[in-house]
CSV table of C-alpha atoms and ligand atoms in Angstrom, one decimal:
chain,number,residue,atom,x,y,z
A,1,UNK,CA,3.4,1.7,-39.1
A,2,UNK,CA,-0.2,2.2,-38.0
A,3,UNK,CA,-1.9,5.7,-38.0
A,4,UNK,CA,-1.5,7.1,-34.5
A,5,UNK,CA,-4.6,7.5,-32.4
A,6,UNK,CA,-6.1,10.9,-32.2
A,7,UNK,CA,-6.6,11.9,-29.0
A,8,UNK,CA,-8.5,15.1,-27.8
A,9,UNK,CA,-8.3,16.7,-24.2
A,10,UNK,CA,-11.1,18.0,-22.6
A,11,UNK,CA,-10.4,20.0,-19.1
A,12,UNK,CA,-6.6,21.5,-19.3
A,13,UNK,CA,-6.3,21.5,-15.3
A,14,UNK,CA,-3.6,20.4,-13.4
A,15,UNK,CA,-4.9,16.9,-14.5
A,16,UNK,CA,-5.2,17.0,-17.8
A,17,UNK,CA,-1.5,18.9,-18.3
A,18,UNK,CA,-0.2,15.8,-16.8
A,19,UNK,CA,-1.9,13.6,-19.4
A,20,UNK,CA,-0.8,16.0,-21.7
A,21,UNK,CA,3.1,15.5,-20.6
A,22,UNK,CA,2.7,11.5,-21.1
A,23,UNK,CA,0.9,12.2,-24.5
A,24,UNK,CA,3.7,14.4,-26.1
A,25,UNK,CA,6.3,11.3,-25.9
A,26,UNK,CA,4.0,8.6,-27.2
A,27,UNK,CA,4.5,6.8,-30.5
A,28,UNK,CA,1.0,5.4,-30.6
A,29,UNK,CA,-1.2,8.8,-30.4
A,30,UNK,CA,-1.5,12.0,-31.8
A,31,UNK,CA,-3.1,14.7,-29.4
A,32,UNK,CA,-6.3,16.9,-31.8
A,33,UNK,CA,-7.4,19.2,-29.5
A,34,UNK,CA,-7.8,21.2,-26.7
A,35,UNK,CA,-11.4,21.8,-24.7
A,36,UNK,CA,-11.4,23.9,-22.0
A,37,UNK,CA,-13.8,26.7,-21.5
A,38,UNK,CA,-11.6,28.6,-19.5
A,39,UNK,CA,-9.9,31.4,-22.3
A,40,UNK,CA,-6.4,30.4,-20.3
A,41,UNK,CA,-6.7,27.2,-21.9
A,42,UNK,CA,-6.2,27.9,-25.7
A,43,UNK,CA,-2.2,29.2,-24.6
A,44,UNK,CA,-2.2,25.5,-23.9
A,45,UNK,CA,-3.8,24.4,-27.0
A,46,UNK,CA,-1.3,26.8,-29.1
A,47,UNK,CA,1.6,25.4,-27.4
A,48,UNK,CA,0.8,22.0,-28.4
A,49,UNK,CA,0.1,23.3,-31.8
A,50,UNK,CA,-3.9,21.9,-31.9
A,51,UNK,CA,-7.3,23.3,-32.1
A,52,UNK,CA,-9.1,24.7,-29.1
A,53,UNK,CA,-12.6,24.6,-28.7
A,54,UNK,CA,-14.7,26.6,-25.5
A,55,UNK,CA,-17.1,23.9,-26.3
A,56,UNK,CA,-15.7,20.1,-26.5
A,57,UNK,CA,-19.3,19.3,-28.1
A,58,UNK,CA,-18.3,21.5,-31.3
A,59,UNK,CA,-14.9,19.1,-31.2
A,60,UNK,CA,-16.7,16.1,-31.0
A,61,UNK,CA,-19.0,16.8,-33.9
A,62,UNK,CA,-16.3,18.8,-36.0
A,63,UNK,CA,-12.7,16.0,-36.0
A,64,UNK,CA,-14.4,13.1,-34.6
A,65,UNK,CA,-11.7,11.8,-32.5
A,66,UNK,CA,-11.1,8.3,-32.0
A,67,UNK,CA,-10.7,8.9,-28.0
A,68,UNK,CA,-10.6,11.5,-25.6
A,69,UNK,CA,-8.9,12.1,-22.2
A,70,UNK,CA,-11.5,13.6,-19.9
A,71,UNK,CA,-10.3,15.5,-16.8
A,72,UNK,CA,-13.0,18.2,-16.2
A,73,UNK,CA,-14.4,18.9,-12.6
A,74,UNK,CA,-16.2,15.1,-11.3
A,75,UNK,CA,-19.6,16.8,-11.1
A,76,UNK,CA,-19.2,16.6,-15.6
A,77,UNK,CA,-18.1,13.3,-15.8
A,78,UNK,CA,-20.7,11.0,-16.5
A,79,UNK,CA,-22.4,13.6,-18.8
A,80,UNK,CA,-19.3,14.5,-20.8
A,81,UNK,CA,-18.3,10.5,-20.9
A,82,UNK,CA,-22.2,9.9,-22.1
A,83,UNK,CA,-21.5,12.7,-25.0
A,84,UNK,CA,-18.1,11.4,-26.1
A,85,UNK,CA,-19.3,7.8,-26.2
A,86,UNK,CA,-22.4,8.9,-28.8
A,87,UNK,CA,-19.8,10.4,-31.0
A,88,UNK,CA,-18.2,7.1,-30.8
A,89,UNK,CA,-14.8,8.7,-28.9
A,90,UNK,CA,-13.0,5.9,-26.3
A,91,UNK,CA,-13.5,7.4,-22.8
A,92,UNK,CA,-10.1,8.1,-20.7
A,93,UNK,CA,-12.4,9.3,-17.7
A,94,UNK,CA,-10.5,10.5,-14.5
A,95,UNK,CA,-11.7,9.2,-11.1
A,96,UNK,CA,-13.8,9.4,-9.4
A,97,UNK,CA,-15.9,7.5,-12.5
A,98,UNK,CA,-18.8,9.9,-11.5
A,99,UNK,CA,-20.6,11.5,-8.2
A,100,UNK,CA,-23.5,8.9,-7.9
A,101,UNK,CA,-24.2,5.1,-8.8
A,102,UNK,CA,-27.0,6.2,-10.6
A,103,UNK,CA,-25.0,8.2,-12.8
A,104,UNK,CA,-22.5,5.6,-13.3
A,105,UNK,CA,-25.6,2.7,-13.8
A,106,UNK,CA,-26.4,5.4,-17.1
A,107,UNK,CA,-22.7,5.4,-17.9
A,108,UNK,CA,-21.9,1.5,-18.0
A,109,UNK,CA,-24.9,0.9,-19.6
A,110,UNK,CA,-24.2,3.6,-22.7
A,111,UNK,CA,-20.7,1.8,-22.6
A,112,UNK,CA,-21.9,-1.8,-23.2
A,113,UNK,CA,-24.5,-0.7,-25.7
A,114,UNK,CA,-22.7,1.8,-27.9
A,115,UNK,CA,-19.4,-1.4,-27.3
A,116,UNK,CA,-17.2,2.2,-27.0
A,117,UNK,CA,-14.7,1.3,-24.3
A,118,UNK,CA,-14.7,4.2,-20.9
A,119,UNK,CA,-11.1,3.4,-19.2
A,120,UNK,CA,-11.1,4.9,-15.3
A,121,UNK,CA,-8.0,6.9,-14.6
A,122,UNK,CA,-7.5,4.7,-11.2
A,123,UNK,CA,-4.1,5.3,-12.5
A,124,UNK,CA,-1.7,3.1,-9.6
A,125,UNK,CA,-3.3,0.2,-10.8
A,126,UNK,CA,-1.1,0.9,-13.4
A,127,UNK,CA,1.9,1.2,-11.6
A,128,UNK,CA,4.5,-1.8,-11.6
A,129,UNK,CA,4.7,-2.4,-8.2
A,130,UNK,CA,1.2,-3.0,-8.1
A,131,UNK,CA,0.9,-5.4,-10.7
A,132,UNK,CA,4.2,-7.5,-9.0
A,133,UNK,CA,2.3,-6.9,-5.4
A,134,UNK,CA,-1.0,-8.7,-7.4
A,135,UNK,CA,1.0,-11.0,-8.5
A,136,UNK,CA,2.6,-12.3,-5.5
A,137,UNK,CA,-0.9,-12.3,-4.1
A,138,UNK,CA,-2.3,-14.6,-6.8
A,139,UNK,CA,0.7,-17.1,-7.0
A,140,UNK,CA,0.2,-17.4,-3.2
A,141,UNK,CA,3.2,-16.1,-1.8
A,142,UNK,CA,1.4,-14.8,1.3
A,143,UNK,CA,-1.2,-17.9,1.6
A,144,UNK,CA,-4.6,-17.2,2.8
A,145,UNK,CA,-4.6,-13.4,3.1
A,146,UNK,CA,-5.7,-12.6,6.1
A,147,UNK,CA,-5.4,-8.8,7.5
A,148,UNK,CA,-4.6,-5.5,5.6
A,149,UNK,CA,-3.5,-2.5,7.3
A,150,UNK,CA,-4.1,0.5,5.3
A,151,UNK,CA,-3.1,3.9,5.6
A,152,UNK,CA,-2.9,7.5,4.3
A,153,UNK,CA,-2.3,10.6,7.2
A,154,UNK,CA,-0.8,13.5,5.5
A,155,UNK,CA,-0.8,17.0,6.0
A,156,UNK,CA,-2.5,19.8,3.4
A,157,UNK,CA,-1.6,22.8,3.5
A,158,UNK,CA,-4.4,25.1,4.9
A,159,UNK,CA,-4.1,26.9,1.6
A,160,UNK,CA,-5.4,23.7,-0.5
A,161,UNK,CA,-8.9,24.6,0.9
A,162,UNK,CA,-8.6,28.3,0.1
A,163,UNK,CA,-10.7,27.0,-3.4
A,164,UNK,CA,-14.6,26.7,-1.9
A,165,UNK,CA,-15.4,23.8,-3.6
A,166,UNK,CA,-12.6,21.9,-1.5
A,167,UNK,CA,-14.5,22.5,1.4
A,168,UNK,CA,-18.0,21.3,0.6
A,169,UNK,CA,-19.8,18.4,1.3
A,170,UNK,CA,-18.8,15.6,-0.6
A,171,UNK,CA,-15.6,16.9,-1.8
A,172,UNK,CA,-13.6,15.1,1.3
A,173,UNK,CA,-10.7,12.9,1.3
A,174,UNK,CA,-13.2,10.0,1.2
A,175,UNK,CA,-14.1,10.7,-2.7
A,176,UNK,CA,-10.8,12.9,-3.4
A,177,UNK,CA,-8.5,10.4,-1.6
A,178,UNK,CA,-9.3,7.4,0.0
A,179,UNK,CA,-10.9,6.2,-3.0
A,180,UNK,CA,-7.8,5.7,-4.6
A,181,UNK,CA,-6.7,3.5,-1.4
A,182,UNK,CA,-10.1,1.9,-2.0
A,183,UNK,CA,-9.6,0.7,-5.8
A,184,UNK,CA,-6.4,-0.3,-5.1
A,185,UNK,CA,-7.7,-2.5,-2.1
A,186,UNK,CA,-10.2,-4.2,-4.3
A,187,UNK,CA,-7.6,-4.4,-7.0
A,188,UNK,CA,-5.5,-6.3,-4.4
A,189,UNK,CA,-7.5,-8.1,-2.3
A,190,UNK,CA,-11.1,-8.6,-4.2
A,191,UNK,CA,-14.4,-7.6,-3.1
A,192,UNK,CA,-15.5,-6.3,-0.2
A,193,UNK,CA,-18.8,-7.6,1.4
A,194,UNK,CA,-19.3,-5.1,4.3
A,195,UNK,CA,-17.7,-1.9,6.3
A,196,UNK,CA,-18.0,-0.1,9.0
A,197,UNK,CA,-16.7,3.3,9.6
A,198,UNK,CA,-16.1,6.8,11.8
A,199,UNK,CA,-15.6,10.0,9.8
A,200,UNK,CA,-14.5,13.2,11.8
A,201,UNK,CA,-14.5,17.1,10.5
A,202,UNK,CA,-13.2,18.0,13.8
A,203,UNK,CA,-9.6,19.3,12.3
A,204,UNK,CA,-10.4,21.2,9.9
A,205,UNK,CA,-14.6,21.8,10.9
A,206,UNK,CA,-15.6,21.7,7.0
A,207,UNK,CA,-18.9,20.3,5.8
A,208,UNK,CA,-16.8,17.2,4.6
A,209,UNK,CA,-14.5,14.6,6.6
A,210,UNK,CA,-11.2,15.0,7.1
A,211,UNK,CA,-10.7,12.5,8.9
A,212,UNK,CA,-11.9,8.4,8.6
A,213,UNK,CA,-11.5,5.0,10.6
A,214,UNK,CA,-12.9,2.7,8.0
A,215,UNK,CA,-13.3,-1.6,8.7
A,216,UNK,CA,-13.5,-3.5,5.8
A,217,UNK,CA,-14.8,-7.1,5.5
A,218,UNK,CA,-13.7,-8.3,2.3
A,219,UNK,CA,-15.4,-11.4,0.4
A,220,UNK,CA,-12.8,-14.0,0.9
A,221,UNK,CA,-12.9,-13.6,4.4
A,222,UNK,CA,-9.6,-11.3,4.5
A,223,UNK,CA,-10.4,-8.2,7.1
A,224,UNK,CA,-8.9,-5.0,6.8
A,225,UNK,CA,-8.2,-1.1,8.4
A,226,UNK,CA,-8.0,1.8,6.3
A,227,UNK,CA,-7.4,5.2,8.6
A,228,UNK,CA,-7.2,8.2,6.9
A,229,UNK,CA,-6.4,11.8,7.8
A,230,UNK,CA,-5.3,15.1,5.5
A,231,UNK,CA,-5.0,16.9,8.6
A,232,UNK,CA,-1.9,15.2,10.3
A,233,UNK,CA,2.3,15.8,10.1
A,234,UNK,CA,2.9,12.5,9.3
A,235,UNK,CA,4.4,10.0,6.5
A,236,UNK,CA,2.2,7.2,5.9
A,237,UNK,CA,0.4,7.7,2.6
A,238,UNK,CA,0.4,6.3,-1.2
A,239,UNK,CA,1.6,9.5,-2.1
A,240,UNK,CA,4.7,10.2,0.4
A,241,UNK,CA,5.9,6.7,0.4
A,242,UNK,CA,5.6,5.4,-3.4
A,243,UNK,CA,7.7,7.8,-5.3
A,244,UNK,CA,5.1,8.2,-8.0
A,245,UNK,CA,4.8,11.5,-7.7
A,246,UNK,CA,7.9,14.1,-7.6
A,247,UNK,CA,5.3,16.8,-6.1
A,248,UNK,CA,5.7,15.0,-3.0
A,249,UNK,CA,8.8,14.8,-1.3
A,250,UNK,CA,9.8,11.0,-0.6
A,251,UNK,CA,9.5,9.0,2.5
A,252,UNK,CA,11.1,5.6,1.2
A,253,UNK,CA,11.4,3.6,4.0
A,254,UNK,CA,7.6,4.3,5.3
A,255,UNK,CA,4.7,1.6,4.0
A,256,UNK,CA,1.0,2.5,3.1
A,257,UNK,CA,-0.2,-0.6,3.2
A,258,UNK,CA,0.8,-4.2,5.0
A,259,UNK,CA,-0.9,-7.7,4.1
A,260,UNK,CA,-0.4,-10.6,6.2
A,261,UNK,CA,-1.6,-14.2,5.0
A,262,UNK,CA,-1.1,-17.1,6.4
A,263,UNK,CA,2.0,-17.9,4.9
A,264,UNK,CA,3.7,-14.5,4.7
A,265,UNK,CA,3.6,-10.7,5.0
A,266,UNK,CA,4.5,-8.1,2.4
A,267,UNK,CA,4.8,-4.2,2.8
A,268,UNK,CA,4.1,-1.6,0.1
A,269,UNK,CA,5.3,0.1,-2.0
A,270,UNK,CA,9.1,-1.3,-0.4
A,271,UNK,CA,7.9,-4.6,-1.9
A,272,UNK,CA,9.4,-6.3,0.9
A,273,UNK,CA,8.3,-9.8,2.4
A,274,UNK,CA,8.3,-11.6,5.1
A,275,UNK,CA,8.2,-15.2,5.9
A,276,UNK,CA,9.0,-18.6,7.8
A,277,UNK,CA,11.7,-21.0,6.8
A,278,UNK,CA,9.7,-24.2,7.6
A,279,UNK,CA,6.3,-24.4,7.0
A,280,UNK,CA,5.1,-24.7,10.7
A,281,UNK,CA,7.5,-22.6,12.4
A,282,UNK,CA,5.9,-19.5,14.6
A,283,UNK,CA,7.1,-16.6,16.5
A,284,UNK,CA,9.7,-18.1,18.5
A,285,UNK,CA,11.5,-18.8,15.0
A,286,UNK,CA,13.4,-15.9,13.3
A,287,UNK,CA,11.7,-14.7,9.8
A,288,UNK,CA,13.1,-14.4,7.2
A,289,UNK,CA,13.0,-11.0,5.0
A,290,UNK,CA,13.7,-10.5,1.5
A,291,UNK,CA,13.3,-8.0,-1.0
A,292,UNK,CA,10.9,-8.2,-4.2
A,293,UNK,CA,12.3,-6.3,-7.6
A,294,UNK,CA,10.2,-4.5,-10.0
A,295,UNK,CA,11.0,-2.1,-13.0
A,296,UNK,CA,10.0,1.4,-11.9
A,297,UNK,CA,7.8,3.2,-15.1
A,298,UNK,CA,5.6,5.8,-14.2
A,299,UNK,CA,2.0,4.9,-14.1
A,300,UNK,CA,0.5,7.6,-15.7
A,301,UNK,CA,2.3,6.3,-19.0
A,302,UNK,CA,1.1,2.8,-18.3
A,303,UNK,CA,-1.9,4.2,-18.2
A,304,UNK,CA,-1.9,6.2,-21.6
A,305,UNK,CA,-0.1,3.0,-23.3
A,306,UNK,CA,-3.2,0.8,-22.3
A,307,UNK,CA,-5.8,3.7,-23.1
A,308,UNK,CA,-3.9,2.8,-26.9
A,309,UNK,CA,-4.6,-0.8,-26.9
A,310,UNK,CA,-8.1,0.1,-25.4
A,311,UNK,CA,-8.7,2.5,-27.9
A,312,UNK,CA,-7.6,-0.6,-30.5
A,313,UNK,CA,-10.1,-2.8,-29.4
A,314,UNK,CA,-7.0,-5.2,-28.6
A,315,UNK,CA,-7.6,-5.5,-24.5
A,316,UNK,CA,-10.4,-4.7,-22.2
A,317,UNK,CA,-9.8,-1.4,-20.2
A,318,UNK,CA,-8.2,-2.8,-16.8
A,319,UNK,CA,-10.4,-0.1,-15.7
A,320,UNK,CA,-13.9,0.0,-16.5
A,321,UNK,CA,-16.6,2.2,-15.8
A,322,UNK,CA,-18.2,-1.1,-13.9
A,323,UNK,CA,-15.7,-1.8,-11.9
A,324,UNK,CA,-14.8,1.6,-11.1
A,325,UNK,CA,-18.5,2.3,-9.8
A,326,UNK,CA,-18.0,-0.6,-7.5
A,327,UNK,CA,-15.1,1.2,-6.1
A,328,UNK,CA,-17.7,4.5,-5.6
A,329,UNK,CA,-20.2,2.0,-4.7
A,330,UNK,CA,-17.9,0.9,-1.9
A,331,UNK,CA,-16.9,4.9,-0.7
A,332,UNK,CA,-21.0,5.2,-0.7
A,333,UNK,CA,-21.1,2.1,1.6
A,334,UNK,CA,-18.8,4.0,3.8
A,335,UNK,CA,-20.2,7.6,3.8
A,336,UNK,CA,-23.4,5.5,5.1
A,337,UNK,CA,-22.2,3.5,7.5
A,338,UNK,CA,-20.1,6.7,9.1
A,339,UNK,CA,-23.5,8.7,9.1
A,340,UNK,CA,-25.9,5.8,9.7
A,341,UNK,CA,-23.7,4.0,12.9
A,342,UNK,CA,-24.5,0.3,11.2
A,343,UNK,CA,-22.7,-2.0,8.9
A,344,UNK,CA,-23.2,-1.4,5.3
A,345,UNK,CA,-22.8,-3.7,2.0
A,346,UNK,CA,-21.8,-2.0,-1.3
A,347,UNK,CA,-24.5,-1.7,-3.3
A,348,UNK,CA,-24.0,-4.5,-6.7
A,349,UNK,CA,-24.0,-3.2,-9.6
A,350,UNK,CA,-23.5,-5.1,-12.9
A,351,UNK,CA,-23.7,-4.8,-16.6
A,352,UNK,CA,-27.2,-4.8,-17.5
B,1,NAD,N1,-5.8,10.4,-11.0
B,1,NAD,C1,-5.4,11.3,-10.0
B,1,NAD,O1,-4.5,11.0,-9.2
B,1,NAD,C2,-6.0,12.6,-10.0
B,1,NAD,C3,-5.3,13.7,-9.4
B,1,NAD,C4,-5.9,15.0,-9.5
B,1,NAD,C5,-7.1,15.2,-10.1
B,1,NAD,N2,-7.7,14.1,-10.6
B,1,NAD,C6,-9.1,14.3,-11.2
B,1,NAD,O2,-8.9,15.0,-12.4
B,1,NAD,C7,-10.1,15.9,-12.6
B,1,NAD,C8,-9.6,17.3,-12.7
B,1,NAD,O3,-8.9,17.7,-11.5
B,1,NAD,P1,-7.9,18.9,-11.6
B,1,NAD,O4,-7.2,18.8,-10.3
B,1,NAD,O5,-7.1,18.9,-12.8
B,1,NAD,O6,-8.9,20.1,-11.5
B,1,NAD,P2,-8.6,21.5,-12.2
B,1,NAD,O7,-9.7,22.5,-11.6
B,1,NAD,O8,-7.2,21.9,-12.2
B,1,NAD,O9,-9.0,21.3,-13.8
B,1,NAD,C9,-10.3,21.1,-14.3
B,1,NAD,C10,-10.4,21.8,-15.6
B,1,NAD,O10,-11.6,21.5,-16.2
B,1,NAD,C11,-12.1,22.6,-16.9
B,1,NAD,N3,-13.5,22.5,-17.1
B,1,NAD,C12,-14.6,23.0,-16.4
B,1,NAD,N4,-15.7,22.7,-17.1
B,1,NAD,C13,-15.4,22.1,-18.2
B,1,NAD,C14,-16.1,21.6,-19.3
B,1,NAD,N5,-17.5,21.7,-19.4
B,1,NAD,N6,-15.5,21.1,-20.4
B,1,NAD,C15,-14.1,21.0,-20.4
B,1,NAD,N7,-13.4,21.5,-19.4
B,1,NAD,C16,-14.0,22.0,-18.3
B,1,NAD,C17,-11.7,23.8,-15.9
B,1,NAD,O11,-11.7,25.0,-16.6
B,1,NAD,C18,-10.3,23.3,-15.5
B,1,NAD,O12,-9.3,23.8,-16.4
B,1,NAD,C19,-11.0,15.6,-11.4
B,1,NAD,O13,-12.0,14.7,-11.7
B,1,NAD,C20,-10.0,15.0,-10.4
B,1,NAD,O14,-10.7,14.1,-9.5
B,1,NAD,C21,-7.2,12.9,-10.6
């Protein structure tokens, strides 16, 4: 049997109890510490019976962990991630990878000269239903993909923006939520070469959106919609339709997103397809619909399990600080296009 990995927490929030929940049932690590400097934070550290430190520098320097889940407020990110990665601790870094590309440009280049591995918590990548949607994608069962229809229109309660913060520029459901839509996009469908987009506060009237008509042009040709909304009774969202979440109660029979390719449609999360019998057949013909399988795990222990092997050195993090800025880089895109009224490219960004 190999030595577990130690793994230390830093930021005990909502987020980083839910890694802890995953951690507690995995062969593979051993959780070290707690760092948190909110005081309410060493109960936490007691219950799981390991150190807490105010301070997650003295942690670093004092049990040199092999890796570190970091779920602190996005503003700390890059500058905690930079920290852990000089102590030579493997970066679990929750999304959003960082508030800026320049940040992130510091971060990815610290990563690749250091060779200490920063995973993204863009944690539905993980999820199985994702990997079998991909995978229908690359074996061609839809042919050319063509159009994408994206969407995620909830309702928050008025009291999630009680907490000031919430409310600011910056903090709207572009870089809260939609960037989760976003990653998983790219994940799906590749790069995207240009947007265009229409933000609207006029719900809510906050400094930030919350609402967003986005057009994505991606760089295979495929074109795609992404409308987004916190501010609306309805049940078309990654959250209320996949399951992944028990917080949320389920709306099973509603899809968040729906690619059509030339040679078939599918609907997610249902996993369902769509397609002709004979090759040339059209809408005069019935299609035929049938039902793609998948085992259900949650993703959020996917995740953790490949933070092990990352950790390991025995696979590349499926989510690296890289390719997660090119996810921000794409939400900056849209910010500017929304405020600017023109077409915007992501910026590039690349390892060196
Ligand atoms: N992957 C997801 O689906 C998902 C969902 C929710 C939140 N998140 C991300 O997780 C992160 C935390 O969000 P949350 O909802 O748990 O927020 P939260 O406010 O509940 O928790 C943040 C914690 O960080 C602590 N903290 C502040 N400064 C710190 C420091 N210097 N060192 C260590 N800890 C510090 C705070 O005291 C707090 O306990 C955010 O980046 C958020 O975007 C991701």
């Amino acid at each position: 049997m190999r030595e577990p990995v130690s793994i230390a927490l830093i930021g005990a929030g909502v987020m980083g109890r839910q890694h802890l929940a995953y951690l507690q049932g995995l062969e593979g690590a051993r959780l070290c510490a707690v760092c948190d400097p909110d005081p309410a934070a060493a109960a936490v550290a007691a219950e799981q019976g390991v150190a807490y430190f105010a301070d997650y520098r003295q942690m670093l320097e004092q049990l040199r962990p092999a890796a570190v889940i970091v779920a602190n407020p996005n503003s700390l990110h890059v500058s905690t991630a930079l920290d852990c990665l000089a102590a030579g601790a493997a970066v679990l870094l929750e999304k959003p990878v960082g508030v800026d590309l320049r940040e992130v440009r510091r971060l990815v280049a610290a990563s690749a000269a250091t060779g200490v591995p920063v995973l993204v918590g863009h944690h539905r990548r993980h999820n199985p239903l994702i990997a079998r949607a991909r995978q229908l994608i690359e074996e061609g069962a839809l042919g050319r993909l063509v159009t994408v229809t994206a969407l995620w229109q909830l309702r928050k309660p008025d009291s999630y923006f009680d907490i000031p913060w919430r409310r600011e520029a910056g903090a709207g459901l572009l870089l809260t939520n939609l960037i989760h839509d976003l990653d998983l996009l790219r994940h799906l469908c590749g790069e995207v070469s240009q947007v265009q987009a229409f933000t609207s506060n006029g719900v809510r009237g906050f400094a930030n959106e919350d609402s967003a008509a986005i057009l994505l042009q991606f760089a295979n040709g495929a074109l795609a919609t992404l409308t987004g909304s916190d501010a609306v009774a309805a049940p078309w969202s990654w959250e209320l339709d996949s399951g992944e979440n028990p917080v949320y109660p389920r709306q099973a029979d509603q899809p968040c997103y729906l690619l059509a390719g030339t040679q078939g449609a599918l609907s997610i999360p249902q996993l369902r397809r769509w397609h002709y019998a004979e090759a040339d057949a059209g809408w005069h013909q019935p299609l035929q619909q049938s039902q793609e399988t998948f085992e259900s795990e949650p993703a959020l222990r996917r995740q953790l399990e490949h933070f092990i092997q990352v950790v390991r050195r025995e696979v590349a993090p499926l989510v690296s600080a890289l390719d997660a800025g090119r996810t921000l880089a794409l939400v900056e895109a849209i910010r500017e296009a929304a405020e600017s009224g023109r077409r915007c490219a992501p910026s590039l960004l690349s390892e060196s």
